[in-house]
Amino acid sequence: MTDEQRRMGLEGKSFKELGILLPYLVIPTHLSTLKPLCRYLKTVITDFFLLQFSVKFNWRQIDVALVESPIDAEVPFRPEKSDIYLNFIHFWIEPLTFILKRFGIKRALPHCAEFMKAIGQAYSEAARIYRFRMSTTHRPPPGNNKNLKTIHRLDPHFLCVPSLHIAIIVLTCTFFPAVFKAEGMADDEYQSRTGELYRNGREIAESVLYLKQHSVNCIPAALYMMLHLQSGLFSIEQAVSFINSLFTDADDVTPQGKNKISDHIHYMFDRLVLEGCNEDDWTIPVKRWLINQPLITPLQNKTTRNIP
């Protein structure tokens, strides 16, 4: 099949319409992608799920900071946004389906392998913060919303700063456009596909605040982390643009609220970037900020750690 035939076959189909089945069939069956996939899955299991459940059940002692902000109240609690929030995994798998179909398996596999390495790195680097100090916010009761009940049951909610939702959104919205360019995608198709990615990513980013799964304080730390992990793809200018895009189309957040949210995230992001200029380790400014946040009870204990 020619490149043009592949393009025409996908024309008019959204990422969501392409589904997620193909990567599940292809990535585990090729050695070049199986290895980074296994490393990613191991990191998710050990540095995300087991890590926070071990603290929840008191098998491990790590202090948990309360990282919410009064500005979070500018965003109403919207349980109906849970469907968008739960689309997070599909959000980054669907573009994998797209490149496998659009460029063919042989051309797409190296990109798939690189993405699995990058997403695994994001989880492992975020875990350097989580092992130092975990973080949480107060979540409203799920009420009768089945999705929220599932989220609250499966997520101990101790890994807020940095937000991995935001980090993976940034990764997806920068990695795949770079792939499109590297594969010589025409400008009109490129603009259409990247625009679709950005819109979907922004929806999910806003949902973490609508559901109170994260605070405005969780977003700048994730942007700052990705500035270091994806320095060749993600810039300060792109981070600023991302911040400015949040809630621009929302009719349930006041203009004053939008300004407060944007100003706060900009301030915290700028602060982390400036402090990070003087450090060899990107985590130091985030750890310094976390140390100054109150700890929740009853998890306050004698294991409080200072920055090494």
mmCIF file of N, CA and C in Angstrom, residues 17 54 95 119 123 161 163 228 243 261 272 279-280 304:
data_model
loop_
_atom_site.group_PDB
_atom_site.id
_atom_site.type_symbol
_atom_site.label_atom_id
_atom_site.label_comp_id
_atom_site.label_asym_id
_atom_site.label_seq_id
_atom_site.Cartn_x
_atom_site.Cartn_y
_atom_site.Cartn_z
ATOM 1 N N GLU A 17 -11.872 7.172 16.563
ATOM 2 C CA GLU A 17 -12.506 6.202 15.676
ATOM 3 C C GLU A 17 -11.559 5.076 15.277
ATOM 4 N N SER A 54 1.386 0.802 48.962
ATOM 5 C CA SER A 54 2.213 0.431 50.109
ATOM 6 C C SER A 54 2.139 1.488 51.211
ATOM 7 N N PRO A 95 -2.999 7.520 19.095
ATOM 8 C CA PRO A 95 -2.001 7.970 18.114
ATOM 9 C C PRO A 95 -1.023 6.873 17.695
ATOM 10 N N ILE A 119 7.569 7.354 27.747
ATOM 11 C CA ILE A 119 6.514 7.322 28.749
ATOM 12 C C ILE A 119 6.989 6.590 30.005
ATOM 13 N N TYR A 123 7.242 8.176 34.007
ATOM 14 C CA TYR A 123 6.787 7.532 35.243
ATOM 15 C C TYR A 123 7.932 7.365 36.242
ATOM 16 N N VAL A 161 1.762 15.535 42.748
ATOM 17 C CA VAL A 161 2.829 16.417 42.250
ATOM 18 C C VAL A 161 4.077 15.596 41.976
ATOM 19 N N SER A 163 1.850 15.921 38.275
ATOM 20 C CA SER A 163 0.728 15.202 37.685
ATOM 21 C C SER A 163 1.188 14.406 36.468
ATOM 22 N N HIS A 228 12.483 19.202 31.106
ATOM 23 C CA HIS A 228 13.792 18.562 31.238
ATOM 24 C C HIS A 228 13.841 17.210 30.530
ATOM 25 N N ILE A 243 -0.504 26.484 29.131
ATOM 26 C CA ILE A 243 -1.150 27.119 30.283
ATOM 27 C C ILE A 243 -2.234 28.081 29.820
ATOM 28 N N ILE A 261 -6.356 31.208 37.595
ATOM 29 C CA ILE A 261 -5.763 29.894 37.313
ATOM 30 C C ILE A 261 -4.500 30.051 36.480
ATOM 31 N N LEU A 272 9.741 27.458 39.379
ATOM 32 C CA LEU A 272 10.468 26.191 39.279
ATOM 33 C C LEU A 272 11.577 26.270 38.235
ATOM 34 N N GLU A 279 20.388 24.338 39.719
ATOM 35 C CA GLU A 279 20.492 22.975 40.241
ATOM 36 C C GLU A 279 20.890 22.007 39.133
ATOM 37 N N ASP A 280 21.650 20.980 39.514
ATOM 38 C CA ASP A 280 22.014 19.928 38.568
ATOM 39 C C ASP A 280 20.917 18.877 38.438
ATOM 40 N N THR A 304 9.974 12.248 58.145
ATOM 41 C CA THR A 304 10.086 13.465 57.344
ATOM 42 C C THR A 304 11.499 13.628 56.834
#
